[in-house]
Tab-separated table of C-alpha atoms in Angstrom:
chain	number	residue	atom	x	y	z
A	7	UNK	CA	26.590	21.962	58.813
A	8	UNK	CA	27.131	22.808	55.173
A	9	UNK	CA	27.616	26.470	54.386
A	10	UNK	CA	28.771	28.447	51.370
A	11	UNK	CA	29.943	32.030	51.673
A	12	UNK	CA	30.359	34.440	48.804
A	13	UNK	CA	31.704	37.560	50.473
A	14	UNK	CA	31.089	39.945	47.578
A	15	UNK	CA	27.513	40.808	46.627
A	16	UNK	CA	28.715	43.018	43.788
A	17	UNK	CA	31.907	42.963	41.744
A	18	UNK	CA	32.716	45.396	38.983
A	19	UNK	CA	35.706	45.161	36.619
A	20	UNK	CA	36.714	46.590	33.271
A	21	UNK	CA	36.805	44.534	30.088
A	22	UNK	CA	40.136	42.762	29.728
A	23	UNK	CA	40.910	42.864	33.434
A	24	UNK	CA	41.319	39.696	35.506
A	25	UNK	CA	38.390	38.705	37.655
A	26	UNK	CA	38.124	36.495	40.731
A	27	UNK	CA	34.842	35.634	42.412
A	28	UNK	CA	35.415	34.319	45.896
A	29	UNK	CA	33.760	31.298	47.436
A	30	UNK	CA	34.472	29.754	50.817
A	31	UNK	CA	32.741	26.730	52.234
A	32	UNK	CA	32.217	24.901	55.482
A	33	UNK	CA	31.916	21.124	55.391
A	34	UNK	CA	33.548	18.441	57.483
A	35	UNK	CA	33.959	15.838	54.736
A	36	UNK	CA	34.990	15.917	51.074
A	37	UNK	CA	32.542	18.135	49.245
A	38	UNK	CA	31.689	18.590	45.623
A	39	UNK	CA	31.803	22.212	44.514
A	40	UNK	CA	30.018	23.856	41.624
A	41	UNK	CA	29.682	27.270	40.024
A	42	UNK	CA	26.346	28.240	38.501
A	43	UNK	CA	25.687	31.323	36.392
A	44	UNK	CA	22.520	33.246	35.600
A	45	UNK	CA	22.651	35.706	32.714
A	46	UNK	CA	20.037	38.418	32.453
A	47	UNK	CA	16.589	36.958	31.692
A	48	UNK	CA	17.971	33.433	31.420
A	49	UNK	CA	17.669	30.423	33.646
A	50	UNK	CA	20.318	29.346	36.094
A	51	UNK	CA	22.852	27.033	34.467
A	52	UNK	CA	25.856	25.012	35.481
A	53	UNK	CA	29.162	26.699	34.666
A	54	UNK	CA	31.649	24.201	36.014
A	55	UNK	CA	32.284	21.459	38.572
A	56	UNK	CA	35.496	20.988	40.494
A	57	UNK	CA	35.484	17.265	39.691
A	58	UNK	CA	35.714	17.962	35.964
A	59	UNK	CA	38.745	20.224	36.328
A	60	UNK	CA	37.638	21.948	33.144
A	61	UNK	CA	37.719	25.481	31.790
A	62	UNK	CA	34.405	26.852	30.562
A	63	UNK	CA	34.183	30.211	28.748
A	64	UNK	CA	37.703	30.907	30.001
A	65	UNK	CA	36.729	30.415	33.654
A	66	UNK	CA	38.551	28.045	35.982
A	67	UNK	CA	38.139	27.186	39.635
A	68	UNK	CA	40.427	25.189	41.876
A	69	UNK	CA	39.303	23.491	45.033
A	70	UNK	CA	41.645	24.416	47.889
A	71	UNK	CA	40.816	22.119	50.767
A	72	UNK	CA	43.337	23.762	53.077
A	73	UNK	CA	41.680	27.147	52.691
A	74	UNK	CA	38.202	25.643	52.087
A	75	UNK	CA	37.857	27.794	49.014
A	76	UNK	CA	36.683	27.395	45.436
A	77	UNK	CA	37.313	30.767	43.830
A	78	UNK	CA	36.263	31.359	40.215
A	79	UNK	CA	38.833	33.060	38.008
A	80	UNK	CA	39.160	34.424	34.515
A	81	UNK	CA	42.287	36.183	33.273
A	82	UNK	CA	40.547	38.568	30.856
A	83	UNK	CA	36.929	39.468	31.586
A	84	UNK	CA	34.485	40.101	28.724
A	85	UNK	CA	31.307	42.192	28.766
A	86	UNK	CA	29.243	39.061	28.135
A	87	UNK	CA	30.504	37.643	31.441
A	88	UNK	CA	28.244	40.089	33.264
A	89	UNK	CA	25.852	37.894	35.244
A	90	UNK	CA	24.955	36.551	38.664
A	91	UNK	CA	27.300	33.814	39.853
A	92	UNK	CA	26.471	31.264	42.536
A	93	UNK	CA	28.841	28.899	44.252
A	94	UNK	CA	27.301	25.639	45.479
A	95	UNK	CA	28.328	22.665	47.584
A	96	UNK	CA	27.111	19.106	47.781
A	97	UNK	CA	28.229	16.811	50.541
A	98	UNK	CA	28.962	13.121	50.128
A	99	UNK	CA	26.422	10.625	51.319
A	100	UNK	CA	22.875	11.290	52.416
A	101	UNK	CA	20.986	14.057	50.705
A	102	UNK	CA	22.164	15.133	47.284
A	103	UNK	CA	20.831	18.630	47.631
A	104	UNK	CA	23.050	21.555	46.727
A	105	UNK	CA	23.687	24.326	49.217
A	106	UNK	CA	24.137	27.657	47.470
A	107	UNK	CA	25.871	30.855	48.406
A	108	UNK	CA	24.008	34.148	48.144
A	109	UNK	CA	25.617	34.974	44.843
A	110	UNK	CA	27.883	37.627	43.386
A	111	UNK	CA	26.700	39.997	40.693
A	112	UNK	CA	29.531	40.566	38.244
A	113	UNK	CA	29.493	43.612	36.007
A	114	UNK	CA	32.108	43.923	33.280
A	115	UNK	CA	32.342	47.501	32.067
A	116	UNK	CA	33.456	48.441	28.543
B	8	UNK	CA	10.630	17.073	27.600
B	9	UNK	CA	13.841	18.716	26.541
B	10	UNK	CA	14.167	20.794	29.679
B	11	UNK	CA	12.630	21.466	33.057
B	12	UNK	CA	9.288	23.183	32.581
B	13	UNK	CA	7.624	25.332	35.215
B	14	UNK	CA	4.190	26.915	35.227
B	15	UNK	CA	2.927	29.507	35.564
B	16	UNK	CA	5.865	31.751	34.739
B	17	UNK	CA	4.281	34.579	36.726
B	18	UNK	CA	1.649	34.523	39.433
B	19	UNK	CA	0.122	37.460	41.263
B	20	UNK	CA	-2.080	36.527	44.182
B	21	UNK	CA	-3.797	38.242	47.051
B	22	UNK	CA	-2.529	37.784	50.561
B	23	UNK	CA	-4.280	34.850	52.206
B	24	UNK	CA	-4.968	32.922	49.012
B	25	UNK	CA	-3.502	29.501	48.215
B	26	UNK	CA	-1.256	28.980	45.187
B	27	UNK	CA	0.021	25.943	43.314
B	28	UNK	CA	3.236	25.956	41.326
B	29	UNK	CA	3.998	23.170	38.899
B	30	UNK	CA	7.250	21.584	37.775
B	31	UNK	CA	7.725	19.081	34.974
B	32	UNK	CA	11.257	17.649	35.185
B	33	UNK	CA	13.406	16.177	32.452
B	34	UNK	CA	12.219	12.711	31.548
B	35	UNK	CA	14.287	10.080	33.332
B	36	UNK	CA	15.584	12.415	36.018
B	37	UNK	CA	14.909	10.743	39.330
B	38	UNK	CA	15.747	13.692	41.561
B	39	UNK	CA	13.676	16.885	41.771
B	40	UNK	CA	14.389	19.957	43.862
B	41	UNK	CA	12.559	23.144	44.770
B	42	UNK	CA	14.422	26.322	45.670
B	43	UNK	CA	13.328	29.858	46.421
B	44	UNK	CA	15.307	32.771	45.007
B	45	UNK	CA	14.952	36.111	46.723
B	46	UNK	CA	16.873	39.314	46.174
B	47	UNK	CA	19.900	39.302	48.421
B	48	UNK	CA	19.132	35.847	49.811
B	49	UNK	CA	20.479	33.650	47.083
B	50	UNK	CA	18.909	30.244	46.553
B	51	UNK	CA	17.138	28.806	49.554
B	52	UNK	CA	16.566	25.045	49.504
B	53	UNK	CA	12.961	24.030	50.093
B	54	UNK	CA	12.415	20.336	49.355
B	55	UNK	CA	14.026	17.416	47.515
B	56	UNK	CA	12.499	14.273	46.000
B	57	UNK	CA	14.608	11.263	45.055
B	58	UNK	CA	12.868	8.336	43.409
B	59	UNK	CA	10.541	6.547	45.793
B	60	UNK	CA	12.367	7.697	48.923
B	61	UNK	CA	10.749	9.944	51.489
B	62	UNK	CA	11.304	13.577	50.470
B	63	UNK	CA	13.745	15.807	52.315
B	64	UNK	CA	11.453	18.570	53.566
B	65	UNK	CA	14.006	20.189	55.819
B	66	UNK	CA	13.989	23.483	53.940
B	67	UNK	CA	10.275	24.236	53.985
B	68	UNK	CA	9.941	27.510	55.930
B	69	UNK	CA	6.561	26.791	57.517
B	70	UNK	CA	3.669	24.343	57.489
B	71	UNK	CA	1.962	26.562	54.920
B	72	UNK	CA	4.354	25.059	52.370
B	73	UNK	CA	3.960	21.543	51.002
B	74	UNK	CA	4.951	19.658	47.880
B	75	UNK	CA	4.014	16.490	46.086
B	76	UNK	CA	5.581	14.496	43.321
B	77	UNK	CA	3.165	12.196	41.587
B	78	UNK	CA	4.293	9.142	39.685
B	79	UNK	CA	7.908	10.085	40.082
B	80	UNK	CA	7.529	12.886	37.574
B	81	UNK	CA	5.533	16.117	37.876
B	82	UNK	CA	5.746	18.019	41.144
B	83	UNK	CA	3.447	20.617	42.660
B	84	UNK	CA	4.531	23.109	45.324
B	85	UNK	CA	1.581	24.461	47.292
B	86	UNK	CA	1.657	27.561	49.449
B	87	UNK	CA	-1.385	28.063	51.636
B	88	UNK	CA	-2.579	31.388	53.031
B	89	UNK	CA	0.138	33.284	51.161
B	90	UNK	CA	1.957	36.134	52.872
B	91	UNK	CA	3.844	39.047	51.338
B	92	UNK	CA	7.149	37.537	52.437
B	93	UNK	CA	6.407	34.550	50.187
B	94	UNK	CA	7.014	36.783	47.156
B	95	UNK	CA	10.017	35.347	45.328
B	96	UNK	CA	11.042	33.306	42.318
B	97	UNK	CA	10.431	29.620	42.899
B	98	UNK	CA	12.874	27.442	41.007
B	99	UNK	CA	12.603	23.777	40.226
B	100	UNK	CA	15.531	21.619	39.156
B	101	UNK	CA	16.036	17.990	38.289
B	102	UNK	CA	19.045	15.731	37.996
B	103	UNK	CA	19.895	12.242	36.864
B	104	UNK	CA	21.578	9.648	39.065
B	105	UNK	CA	25.244	10.309	39.621
B	106	UNK	CA	27.397	13.154	40.723
B	107	UNK	CA	26.316	15.784	38.265
B	108	UNK	CA	24.794	19.195	38.463
B	109	UNK	CA	21.177	20.195	38.202
B	110	UNK	CA	19.130	21.421	35.272
B	111	UNK	CA	16.970	24.321	36.361
B	112	UNK	CA	13.628	25.507	35.093
B	113	UNK	CA	12.980	29.152	34.321
B	114	UNK	CA	11.082	29.613	37.556
B	115	UNK	CA	7.743	30.973	38.719
B	116	UNK	CA	7.760	34.581	39.893
B	117	UNK	CA	5.261	34.805	42.723
B	118	UNK	CA	4.010	38.189	43.866
B	119	UNK	CA	1.723	38.406	46.872
B	120	UNK	CA	-0.182	41.691	47.088
């Protein structure tokens, strides 16, 4: 079964501090992992995909198959990073649906 | 259209009534998904349409929930005999063929009173 776990419901950091949002997954094959973000009063949007190996808004995430993790990191958090973050997994073959974690609400304090 | 459009944006209904939620995906997107977003529950998958294939209904929580996608475009999610626990934001998303992410609509906030 596919499962995504985000252990922190809430995460609070100060501006300029490093931030790491944790994501662990359960999947027997080779998954695709995504991070989605929802800013206040905005729609859910794609932040980054592990396949792209890109950095968006200073965020990066590395897929660690040994630890089955896909943690989202940013070295210096900004107030505008405050949002709800969802980790998501899509398996290979069969259904293309995404399985989401329950989300982590990040608050960056001034 | 330019994005995924959902209507209505808000719906308040009385317990026991039926409701219909509409989703208009991005033109050319063959896949369409419905999710439910509740506080503390994250995004719960409901149903997935891909082209002309049979939909994946594995996430529908009960037989009160059903969805259609007509002509490979617009989709309607119907909830019959609504209950208070159905109150949530219902999100629709669409995607194009290939291994890419979804584009989400702004959702319909359903409140059952």
